[in-house]
PDB file of C-alpha atoms and ligand atoms in Angstrom:
ATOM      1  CA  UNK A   1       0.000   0.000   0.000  1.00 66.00           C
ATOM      2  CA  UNK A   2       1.345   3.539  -0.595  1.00 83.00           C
ATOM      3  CA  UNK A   3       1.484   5.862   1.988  1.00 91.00           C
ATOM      4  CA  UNK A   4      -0.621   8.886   2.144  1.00 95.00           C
ATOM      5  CA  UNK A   5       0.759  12.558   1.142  1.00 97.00           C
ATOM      6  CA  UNK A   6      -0.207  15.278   3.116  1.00 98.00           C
ATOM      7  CA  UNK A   7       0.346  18.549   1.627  1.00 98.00           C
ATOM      8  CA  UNK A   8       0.940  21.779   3.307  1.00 98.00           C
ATOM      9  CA  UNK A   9      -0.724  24.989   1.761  1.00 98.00           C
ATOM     10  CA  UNK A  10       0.666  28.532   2.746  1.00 98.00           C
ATOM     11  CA  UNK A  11       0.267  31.664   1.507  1.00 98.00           C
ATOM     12  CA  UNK A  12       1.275  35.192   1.302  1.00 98.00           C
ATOM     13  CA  UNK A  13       4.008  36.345   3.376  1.00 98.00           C
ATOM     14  CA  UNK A  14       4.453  32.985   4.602  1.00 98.00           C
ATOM     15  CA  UNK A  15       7.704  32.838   3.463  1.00 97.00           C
ATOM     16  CA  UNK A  16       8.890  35.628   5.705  1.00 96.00           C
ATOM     17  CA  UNK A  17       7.919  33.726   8.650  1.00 96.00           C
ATOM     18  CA  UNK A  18      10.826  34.216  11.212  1.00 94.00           C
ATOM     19  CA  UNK A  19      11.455  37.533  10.553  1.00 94.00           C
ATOM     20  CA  UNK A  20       8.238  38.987   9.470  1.00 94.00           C
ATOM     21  CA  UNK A  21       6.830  40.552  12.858  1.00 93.00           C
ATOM     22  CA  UNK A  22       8.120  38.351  15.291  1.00 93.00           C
ATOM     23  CA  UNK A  23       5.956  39.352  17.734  1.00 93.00           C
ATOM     24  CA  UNK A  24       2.906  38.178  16.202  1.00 93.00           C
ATOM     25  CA  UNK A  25       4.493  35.299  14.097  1.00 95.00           C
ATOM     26  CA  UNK A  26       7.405  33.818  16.366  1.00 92.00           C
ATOM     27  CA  UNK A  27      11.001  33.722  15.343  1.00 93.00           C
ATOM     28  CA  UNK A  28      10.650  30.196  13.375  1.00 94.00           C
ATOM     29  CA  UNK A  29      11.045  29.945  10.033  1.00 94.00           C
ATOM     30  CA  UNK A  30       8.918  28.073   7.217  1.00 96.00           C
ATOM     31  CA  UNK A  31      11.446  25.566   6.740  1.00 96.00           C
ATOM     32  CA  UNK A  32      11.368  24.948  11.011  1.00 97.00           C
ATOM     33  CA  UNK A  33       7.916  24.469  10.337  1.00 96.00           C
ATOM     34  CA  UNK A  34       8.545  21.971   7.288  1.00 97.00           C
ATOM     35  CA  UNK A  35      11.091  19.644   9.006  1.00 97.00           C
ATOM     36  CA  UNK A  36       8.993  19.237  12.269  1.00 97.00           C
ATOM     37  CA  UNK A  37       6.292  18.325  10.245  1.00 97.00           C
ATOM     38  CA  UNK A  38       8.508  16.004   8.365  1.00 97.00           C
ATOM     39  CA  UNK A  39       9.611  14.400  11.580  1.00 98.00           C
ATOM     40  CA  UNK A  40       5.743  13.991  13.043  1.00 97.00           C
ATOM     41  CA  UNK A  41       5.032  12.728   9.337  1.00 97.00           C
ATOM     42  CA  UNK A  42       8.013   9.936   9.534  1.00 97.00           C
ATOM     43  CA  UNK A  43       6.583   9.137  13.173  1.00 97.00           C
ATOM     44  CA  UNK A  44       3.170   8.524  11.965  1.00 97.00           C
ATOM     45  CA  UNK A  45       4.209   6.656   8.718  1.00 96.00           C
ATOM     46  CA  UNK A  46       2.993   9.556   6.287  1.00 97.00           C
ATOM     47  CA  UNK A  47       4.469  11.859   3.349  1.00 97.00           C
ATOM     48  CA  UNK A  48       4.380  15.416   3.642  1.00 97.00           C
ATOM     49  CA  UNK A  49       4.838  18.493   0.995  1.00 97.00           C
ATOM     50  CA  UNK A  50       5.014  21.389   1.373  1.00 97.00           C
ATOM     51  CA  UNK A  51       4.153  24.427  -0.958  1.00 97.00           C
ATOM     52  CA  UNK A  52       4.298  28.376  -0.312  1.00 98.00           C
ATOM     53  CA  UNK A  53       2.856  30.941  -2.404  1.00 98.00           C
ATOM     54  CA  UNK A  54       2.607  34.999  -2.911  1.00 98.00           C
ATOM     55  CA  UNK A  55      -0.187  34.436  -5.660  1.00 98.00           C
ATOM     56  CA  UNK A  56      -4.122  33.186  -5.247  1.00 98.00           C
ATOM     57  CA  UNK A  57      -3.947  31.675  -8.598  1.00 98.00           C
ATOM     58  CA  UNK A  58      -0.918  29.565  -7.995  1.00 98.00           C
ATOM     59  CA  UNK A  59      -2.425  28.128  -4.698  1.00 98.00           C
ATOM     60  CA  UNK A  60      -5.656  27.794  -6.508  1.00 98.00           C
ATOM     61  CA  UNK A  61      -3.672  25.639  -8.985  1.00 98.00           C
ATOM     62  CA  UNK A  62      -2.164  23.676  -5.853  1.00 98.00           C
ATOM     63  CA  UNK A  63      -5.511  22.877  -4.430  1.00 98.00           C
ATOM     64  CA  UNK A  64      -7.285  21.711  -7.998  1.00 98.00           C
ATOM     65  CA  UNK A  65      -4.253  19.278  -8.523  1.00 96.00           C
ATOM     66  CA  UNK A  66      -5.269  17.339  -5.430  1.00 93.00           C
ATOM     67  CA  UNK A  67      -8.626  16.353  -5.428  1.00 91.00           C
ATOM     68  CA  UNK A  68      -7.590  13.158  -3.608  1.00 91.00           C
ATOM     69  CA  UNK A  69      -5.499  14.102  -1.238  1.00 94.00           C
ATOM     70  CA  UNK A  70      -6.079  12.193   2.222  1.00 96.00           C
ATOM     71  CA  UNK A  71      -5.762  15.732   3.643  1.00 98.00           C
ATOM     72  CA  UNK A  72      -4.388  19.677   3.564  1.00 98.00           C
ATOM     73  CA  UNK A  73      -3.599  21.900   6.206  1.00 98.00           C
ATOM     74  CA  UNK A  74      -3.684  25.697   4.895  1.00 98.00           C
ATOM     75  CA  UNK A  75      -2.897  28.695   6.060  1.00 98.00           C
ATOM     76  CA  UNK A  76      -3.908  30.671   3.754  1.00 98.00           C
ATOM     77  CA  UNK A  77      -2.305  34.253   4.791  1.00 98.00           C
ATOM     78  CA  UNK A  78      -4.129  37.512   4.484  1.00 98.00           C
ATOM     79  CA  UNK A  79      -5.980  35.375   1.574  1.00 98.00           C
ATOM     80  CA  UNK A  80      -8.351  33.421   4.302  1.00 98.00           C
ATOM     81  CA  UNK A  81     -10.120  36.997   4.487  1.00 98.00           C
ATOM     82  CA  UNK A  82     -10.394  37.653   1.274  1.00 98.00           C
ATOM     83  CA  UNK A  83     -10.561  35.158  -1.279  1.00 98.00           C
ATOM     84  CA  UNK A  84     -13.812  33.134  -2.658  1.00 98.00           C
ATOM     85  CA  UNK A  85     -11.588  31.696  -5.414  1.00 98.00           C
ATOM     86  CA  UNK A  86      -9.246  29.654  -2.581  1.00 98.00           C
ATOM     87  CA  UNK A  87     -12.671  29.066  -0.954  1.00 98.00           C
ATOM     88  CA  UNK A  88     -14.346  27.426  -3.750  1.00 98.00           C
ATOM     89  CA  UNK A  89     -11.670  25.482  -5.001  1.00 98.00           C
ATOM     90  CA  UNK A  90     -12.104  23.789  -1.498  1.00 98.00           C
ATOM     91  CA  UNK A  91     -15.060  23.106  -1.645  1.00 98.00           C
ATOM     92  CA  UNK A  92     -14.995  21.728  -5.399  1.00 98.00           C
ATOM     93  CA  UNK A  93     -12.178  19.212  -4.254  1.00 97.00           C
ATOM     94  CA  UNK A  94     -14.272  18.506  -1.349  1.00 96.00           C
ATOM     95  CA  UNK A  95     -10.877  17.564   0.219  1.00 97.00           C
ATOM     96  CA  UNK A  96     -10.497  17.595   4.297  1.00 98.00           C
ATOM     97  CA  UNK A  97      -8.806  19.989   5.377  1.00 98.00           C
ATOM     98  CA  UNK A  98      -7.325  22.140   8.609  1.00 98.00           C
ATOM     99  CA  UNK A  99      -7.066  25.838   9.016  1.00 98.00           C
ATOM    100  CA  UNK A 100      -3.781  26.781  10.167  1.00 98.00           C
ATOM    101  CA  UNK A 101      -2.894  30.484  11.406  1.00 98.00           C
ATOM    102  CA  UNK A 102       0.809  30.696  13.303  1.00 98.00           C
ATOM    103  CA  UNK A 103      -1.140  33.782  15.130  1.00 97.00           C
ATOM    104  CA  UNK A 104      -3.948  33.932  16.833  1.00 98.00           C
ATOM    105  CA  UNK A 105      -5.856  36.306  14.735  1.00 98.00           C
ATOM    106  CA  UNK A 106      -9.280  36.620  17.247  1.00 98.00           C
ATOM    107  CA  UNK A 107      -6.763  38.496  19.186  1.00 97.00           C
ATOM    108  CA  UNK A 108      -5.982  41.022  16.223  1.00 97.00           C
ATOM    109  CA  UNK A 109      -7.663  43.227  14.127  1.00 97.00           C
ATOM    110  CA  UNK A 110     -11.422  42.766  13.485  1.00 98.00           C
ATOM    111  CA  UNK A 111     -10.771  41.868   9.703  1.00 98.00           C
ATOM    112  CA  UNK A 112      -8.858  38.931  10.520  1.00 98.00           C
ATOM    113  CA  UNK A 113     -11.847  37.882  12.553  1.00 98.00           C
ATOM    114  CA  UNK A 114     -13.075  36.741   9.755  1.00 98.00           C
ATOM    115  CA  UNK A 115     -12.255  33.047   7.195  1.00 98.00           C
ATOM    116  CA  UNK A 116     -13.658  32.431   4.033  1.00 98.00           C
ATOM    117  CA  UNK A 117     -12.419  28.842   4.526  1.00 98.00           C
ATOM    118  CA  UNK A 118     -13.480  27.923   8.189  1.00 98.00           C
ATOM    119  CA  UNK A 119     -17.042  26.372   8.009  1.00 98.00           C
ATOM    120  CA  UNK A 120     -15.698  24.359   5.432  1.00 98.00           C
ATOM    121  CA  UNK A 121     -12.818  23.073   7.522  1.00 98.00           C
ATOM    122  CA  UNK A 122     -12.215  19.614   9.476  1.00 98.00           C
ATOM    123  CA  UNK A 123     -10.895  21.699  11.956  1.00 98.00           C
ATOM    124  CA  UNK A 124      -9.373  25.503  12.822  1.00 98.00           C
ATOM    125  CA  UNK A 125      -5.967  25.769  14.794  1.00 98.00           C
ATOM    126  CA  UNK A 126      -4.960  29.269  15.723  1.00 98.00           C
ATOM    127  CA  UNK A 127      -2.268  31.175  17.752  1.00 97.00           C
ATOM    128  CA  UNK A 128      -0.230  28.406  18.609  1.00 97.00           C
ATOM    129  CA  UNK A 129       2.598  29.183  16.346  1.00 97.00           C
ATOM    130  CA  UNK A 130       4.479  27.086  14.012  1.00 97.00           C
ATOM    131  CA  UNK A 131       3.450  24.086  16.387  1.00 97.00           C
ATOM    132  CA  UNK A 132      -0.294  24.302  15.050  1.00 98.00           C
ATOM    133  CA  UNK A 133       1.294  22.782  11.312  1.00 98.00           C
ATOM    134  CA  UNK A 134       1.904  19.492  13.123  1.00 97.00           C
ATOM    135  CA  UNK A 135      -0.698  19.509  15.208  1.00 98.00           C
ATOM    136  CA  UNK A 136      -3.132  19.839  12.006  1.00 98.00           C
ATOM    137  CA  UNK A 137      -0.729  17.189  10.460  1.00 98.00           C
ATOM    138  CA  UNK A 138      -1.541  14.999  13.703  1.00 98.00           C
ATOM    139  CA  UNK A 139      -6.041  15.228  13.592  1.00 98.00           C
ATOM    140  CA  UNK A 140      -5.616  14.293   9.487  1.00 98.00           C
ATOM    141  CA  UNK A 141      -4.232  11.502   9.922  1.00 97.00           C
ATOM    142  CA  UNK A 142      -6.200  10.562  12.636  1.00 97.00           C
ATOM    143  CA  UNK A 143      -9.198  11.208  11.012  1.00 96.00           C
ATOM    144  CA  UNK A 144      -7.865   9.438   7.616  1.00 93.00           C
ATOM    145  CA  UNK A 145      -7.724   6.410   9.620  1.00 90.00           C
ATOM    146  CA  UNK A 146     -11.390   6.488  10.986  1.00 82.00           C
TER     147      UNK A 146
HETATM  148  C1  DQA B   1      -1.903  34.433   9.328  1.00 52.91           C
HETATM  149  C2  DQA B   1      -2.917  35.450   9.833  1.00 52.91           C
HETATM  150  C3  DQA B   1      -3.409  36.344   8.701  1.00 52.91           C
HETATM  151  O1  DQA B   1      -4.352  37.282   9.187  1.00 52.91           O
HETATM  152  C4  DQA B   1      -2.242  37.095   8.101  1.00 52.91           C
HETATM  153  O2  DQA B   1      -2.670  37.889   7.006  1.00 52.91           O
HETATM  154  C5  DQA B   1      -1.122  36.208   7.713  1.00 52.91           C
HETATM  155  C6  DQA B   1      -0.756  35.105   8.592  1.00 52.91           C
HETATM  156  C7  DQA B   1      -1.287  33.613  10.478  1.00 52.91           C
HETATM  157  O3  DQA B   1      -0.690  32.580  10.193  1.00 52.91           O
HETATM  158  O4  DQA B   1      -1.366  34.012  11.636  1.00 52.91           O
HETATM  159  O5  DQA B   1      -0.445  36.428   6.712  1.00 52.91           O
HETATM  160  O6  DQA B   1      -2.550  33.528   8.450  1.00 52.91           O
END
């Protein structure tokens, strides 16, 4: 049997994680998040990609070329309060997926109070830095396996 790939979705800004506003983001870096969630994905017998992008189009792209993926964990940036596009191309794949925001954006402005993706979503993990990748890595596969 071939083991499932989770994929990682992040976008704008994403890559500037570690030095972009550390108080809000944390001083870890995309590719800290990347190889602890390559280490909980090795633990629990998975794959894992991952795949950053400044443009809605691109990660629109990403999402369409997966409709069956066991999984996706997204953060989608300032995109999640904005964009219908990265909405609907969730729902069209009708793949499971978890919210992931490094900050905890309830605690921000009122704009950010707001996802275009979170009713649609397995699950929602915010404000608990880059640890909330792996622990969105952690319910997929658990609920792959129910
Ligand atoms: C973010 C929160 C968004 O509001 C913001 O635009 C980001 C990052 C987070 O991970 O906390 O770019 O998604």
């Amino acid at each position: 049997m071939t083991r499932p790939v989770f994929t990682v979705l992040n976008g704008p800004n994403l890559n500037l994680l570690g030095t972009r506003e550390p108080q809000l983001y944390g001083a870890a870096g995309l590719t800290e998040a990347q190889d602890r969630c390559e280490q909980v994905a090795g633990e629990l017998g998975v794959g894992i990609e991952f795949f950053q992008s400044n443009h809605e189009g691109s990660l629109i792209d990403e999402i369409q070329q997966r409709p069956k993926s066991p999984g996706l964990i997204v953060n989608a940036g300032a995109l999640t309060h904005t964009s219908v596009g990265i909405r609907d191309a969730l729902a069209a794949t009708g793949v499971p997926f978890v919210e992931v925001h490094v900050s905890n954006v309830f605690a921000r402005e009122e704009f950010r109070h707001h996802s275009y993706l979170s009713d649609l979503a397995s699950g929602v993990i915010v404000g608990c830095g880059i640890q909330g990748y792996e622990l969105a890595l952690r319910r997929l596969v658990a609920l792959a396996a129910d």
